[in-house]
Amino acid sequence: MSYSMNDIPLESHLTQKRRMSHCELEAPVMNGKKTNGVVTRRWRKNLYETRGLPDNYTDSSFLEELRKNINPSNITTIEAISFAASVSVQLNIVILFVIVFVWLDNEWIAPNAIFVFSGILTLAGYFLHTFKKSDMLEKMSKDLRTVLIFLAFGYILSPILKTLTATVSTDTIYAMTIFMFLIHLIFSKYGSPQVSLSDSLSITSSIFGSLMLASRLVSPLHAFSLLTTAVLCFVLLPFVMFQIDGKVCITIVLSATTTYLLYVISSTISCVFIGVTIFLQLVCPLCYIRWQTYKENIYGPWDEAVITS
Amino acid sequence: MGQTRHKICMVSDFFYPNMGGVEEHIFNLSQCLLGRGHKVVVLTHSYGDRVGIRYMTNGLKVYYLPIKVFYNQCVLPTMICSLPLIRYIFIREQIQIIHGHSAFSALAHEGMLIGRLMGLKTVFTDHSLFGFADASAILTNKFIEISLSDCNHCICVSHTGKENTVLRAKVQIERVSVIPNAVDTALFTPDVSKRNNDFITIVIVSRLVYRKGVDLLAHIIPEICAKYENVQFLIGGDGPKRWLIEEIRERNLLQHRVTLLGSLEHSQVRHVLNKGHIFLNTSLTEAYCMAIVEAASCGLQVVSTRVGGIPEVLPPDLIYLVDPTVPALVQGIDSAIADYVTGKQMCPFKAHKQIASFYNWFDVTKRTEVVYGLVEKEKQKNLGQQLSSYIPTGVLPYLLVVSLCYIILYILEYLVPKKYIDLARDYGQSQNEPHIHTKVPRKKRGSNS
């Protein structure tokens, strides 16, 4: 088989068209009927009339109904960067959580302080979240009960939760945690609501990751405060984040904080973090915009109709 | 007749006892080819305990290969596991042309690959349309591009299907023929006496799945029922979306006006169609819609969505073509009902006659024979040429698969040499024809009598 046969059909069919247009005059033989060199009516796109043309005849109207890029996505650079910001906010949250773990692990901070601090942040976030809603009081009493149940059971069970993965070696714990947080980052909800299918997977994996980290801490109280922080970061925070506009500003503030806190722990990691943030925040959106021109969507009568209702 | 006798093997995952357009196509085409003196063998996977060889009408030999179904009625395309068996059958039946059916069928692609490596000619009939948008379509399109890059000829069932195949499988344009499906119009005759003239009956016969537009149907039924007092619905077919129709029926208290018949035997379809006045098809995509041809052949007024190859199938005076939206479909039914009430609709018998002149399997068979003739004349390719035709698809690892299959075929030639494989006797071959193995039994028979 020659190479040219597998050319892109769009191009090859143009040359084909010219060749095929003679077909009409030559009137090939089909079913033994000769049309005497005259085809009275033109070929039409239907199956119930045979006009004495061979079955592999291609008319000049071939692929006439082909449409390309009907709805191009005109995303501006600013929009792309602000979409990317929501990814980098999530990354920042994960890293900040790990920093809290490091602080607790090195006992640079008392667990009570973390607990109080996260409690204050939760309250602030909660009011920010519920203020806009009408049935605030009713909702608040319900939520208060949930919080109390969570705190009571969390506190009672924290010794068990702490020893749950205590026998697993530290390297395995760290590797698994990284893996879990990666899953969390991949599947978390970044703005577009139609990809919320794996929302629960994202939450579960992040909680599982923090549970494993908790087992490395010294006391159940440490574990309890870390888990509280985990719930705050991965379960509650997305609700607030979803409402806030101006992700770019948040990213800048958060990234700066994270970089500083990472620098305290290790300067290498903070450099890596800066690199990753620049890549996520600038390089990826710019590439996305640049590569839009390579996109070629094909539409035609063969497409499945979409039900609009 | 002065024409060559082809030995054809139809390969597809879809065959009786499964029901559908592809199955229908294979069976009818095979029957007509047998009638014209060709040899036809069908290769499919096992259905339940249906394994082995079966003979159908007119000695159509069907091999139900002992391969388990993997997904959606298809076998797992392992490429090598069933190779010895398929090779054995091709040699045993002295096949010359492999005719694969349906892009979804893994067995068809596998059979075509093995056939090509054995130096046989391959023809492929594509029965479906694909989009280009989603990930699964991209994958299947690549797969079919690889499979068809070395195929001798493709057959599509509509012009839209041809455009689609050329675009997505990048097949050379003159290697694609358009040969429509047909309908056995002798089976689908109008019978006005079966109609209930107190009501206008709207018939729907299709699998109740998303692609057939069940979601549209669910909106249309209550709207039409509210609009007309004397309209009833008759729905044949089953599927995962049946609950939707049942729910709509219950919620709008339409139990007496919407009848769900469940899945129908092909022979029952005609009786159901004859009870109706209007046939409704709400498909969202369709390469060639057999159902509307069957309905039109029974003299029903056909209301259908304008998708895929449907506009090519029937002339405008036999069909009400509308956009695939609820208001448009309701409007289509409105005008069909108005035409029926004012008596402007086409006489059922005239419609039947017209359909019979458009589509019949003999015509399809003749046109397919032309393709077989073309393919037979083509030069045989050697392995190098065959492999090089896969290169433009860009999936180079596939070359290794093909090479592996080739090597296995070579090893098999050593283990199970071709000359030791029994050649199957053709069905209907007369008994007095000389045959080596008949010597001994003939003696026995003589001694018994």
mmCIF file of C-alpha atoms in Angstrom, chain A residues 1 3 5-10 13 16 19-20 30-31 43-48 50 55-58 61-66 298 301-309, chain B residues 129-132 149 157-160 162-164 166-167 172-179 210-211 215 284-285 288 308 312-316 324 358-359 367 381 389 392:
data_model
loop_
_atom_site.group_PDB
_atom_site.id
_atom_site.type_symbol
_atom_site.label_atom_id
_atom_site.label_comp_id
_atom_site.label_asym_id
_atom_site.label_seq_id
_atom_site.Cartn_x
_atom_site.Cartn_y
_atom_site.Cartn_z
ATOM 1 C CA MET A 1 0.000 0.000 0.000
ATOM 2 C CA TYR A 3 1.919 5.992 1.690
ATOM 3 C CA MET A 5 -3.378 6.297 0.656
ATOM 4 C CA ASN A 6 -3.344 7.159 4.269
ATOM 5 C CA ASP A 7 -3.089 10.857 3.776
ATOM 6 C CA ILE A 8 -5.485 13.014 5.667
ATOM 7 C CA PRO A 9 -8.721 12.430 3.812
ATOM 8 C CA LEU A 10 -9.734 16.054 3.764
ATOM 9 C CA HIS A 13 -10.572 14.021 -1.212
ATOM 10 C CA GLN A 16 -10.377 12.926 -5.581
ATOM 11 C CA ARG A 19 -11.035 12.988 -10.702
ATOM 12 C CA MET A 20 -14.475 11.858 -9.736
ATOM 13 C CA MET A 30 -23.924 -0.539 -12.915
ATOM 14 C CA ASN A 31 -26.306 -3.456 -12.826
ATOM 15 C CA TRP A 43 -26.409 12.684 -7.997
ATOM 16 C CA ARG A 44 -28.356 13.324 -4.874
ATOM 17 C CA LYS A 45 -27.622 12.337 -1.349
ATOM 18 C CA ASN A 46 -30.175 9.629 -0.865
ATOM 19 C CA LEU A 47 -30.240 5.882 -0.811
ATOM 20 C CA TYR A 48 -33.425 5.092 -2.671
ATOM 21 C CA THR A 50 -29.601 4.587 -8.019
ATOM 22 C CA ASP A 55 -21.348 2.475 -5.209
ATOM 23 C CA ASN A 56 -17.966 3.960 -4.407
ATOM 24 C CA TYR A 57 -18.720 7.099 -6.408
ATOM 25 C CA THR A 58 -17.985 10.245 -4.456
ATOM 26 C CA SER A 61 -20.774 17.562 -2.290
ATOM 27 C CA PHE A 62 -18.894 15.035 -0.189
ATOM 28 C CA LEU A 63 -18.294 16.362 3.311
ATOM 29 C CA GLU A 64 -20.211 19.522 2.476
ATOM 30 C CA GLU A 65 -21.896 19.472 5.853
ATOM 31 C CA LEU A 66 -18.633 19.225 7.731
ATOM 32 C CA ILE A 298 -15.174 18.333 13.685
ATOM 33 C CA PRO A 301 -24.622 15.185 10.588
ATOM 34 C CA TRP A 302 -23.180 12.057 12.213
ATOM 35 C CA ASP A 303 -22.977 13.724 15.611
ATOM 36 C CA GLU A 304 -25.305 12.514 18.285
ATOM 37 C CA ALA A 305 -28.041 15.051 18.809
ATOM 38 C CA VAL A 306 -28.034 16.756 22.181
ATOM 39 C CA ILE A 307 -31.314 16.958 24.039
ATOM 40 C CA THR A 308 -31.978 20.528 25.078
ATOM 41 C CA SER A 309 -34.612 20.892 27.699
ATOM 42 C CA LEU B 129 -21.766 6.589 13.275
ATOM 43 C CA PHE B 130 -19.283 8.075 15.695
ATOM 44 C CA GLY B 131 -18.701 11.575 16.934
ATOM 45 C CA PHE B 132 -15.298 13.075 17.401
ATOM 46 C CA SER B 149 -5.750 0.831 7.276
ATOM 47 C CA VAL B 157 -24.891 1.902 4.939
ATOM 48 C CA SER B 158 -25.470 5.570 4.106
ATOM 49 C CA HIS B 159 -23.683 8.522 2.546
ATOM 50 C CA THR B 160 -23.422 10.157 5.946
ATOM 51 C CA LYS B 162 -19.332 7.130 4.382
ATOM 52 C CA GLU B 163 -18.379 10.685 5.278
ATOM 53 C CA ASN B 164 -18.037 9.613 8.865
ATOM 54 C CA VAL B 166 -13.640 8.455 5.723
ATOM 55 C CA LEU B 167 -13.099 11.117 8.351
ATOM 56 C CA GLN B 172 -9.068 6.116 0.970
ATOM 57 C CA ILE B 173 -12.211 7.521 -0.519
ATOM 58 C CA GLU B 174 -12.646 5.146 -3.438
ATOM 59 C CA ARG B 175 -12.296 2.176 -1.127
ATOM 60 C CA VAL B 176 -15.594 3.043 0.499
ATOM 61 C CA SER B 177 -18.864 1.996 -1.090
ATOM 62 C CA VAL B 178 -22.310 2.980 0.003
ATOM 63 C CA ILE B 179 -24.704 0.065 0.014
ATOM 64 C CA TYR B 210 -30.604 6.999 25.516
ATOM 65 C CA ARG B 211 -29.297 6.928 21.939
ATOM 66 C CA ASP B 215 -35.772 11.079 26.931
ATOM 67 C CA LEU B 284 -30.437 10.842 18.369
ATOM 68 C CA THR B 285 -28.012 9.198 15.986
ATOM 69 C CA TYR B 288 -29.454 3.863 8.577
ATOM 70 C CA GLY B 308 -27.366 10.881 10.768
ATOM 71 C CA GLU B 312 -31.305 9.771 2.931
ATOM 72 C CA VAL B 313 -33.452 6.767 3.646
ATOM 73 C CA LEU B 314 -36.969 7.798 2.639
ATOM 74 C CA PRO B 315 -38.254 10.269 0.049
ATOM 75 C CA PRO B 316 -39.904 13.389 1.517
ATOM 76 C CA PRO B 324 -34.478 16.359 17.470
ATOM 77 C CA PHE B 358 -36.405 1.121 -3.331
ATOM 78 C CA TYR B 359 -34.975 -1.551 -1.135
ATOM 79 C CA ARG B 367 -24.010 -4.524 -5.183
ATOM 80 C CA LYS B 381 0.295 -7.893 -0.333
ATOM 81 C CA SER B 389 0.306 0.343 5.701
ATOM 82 C CA PRO B 392 0.722 6.192 8.960
#
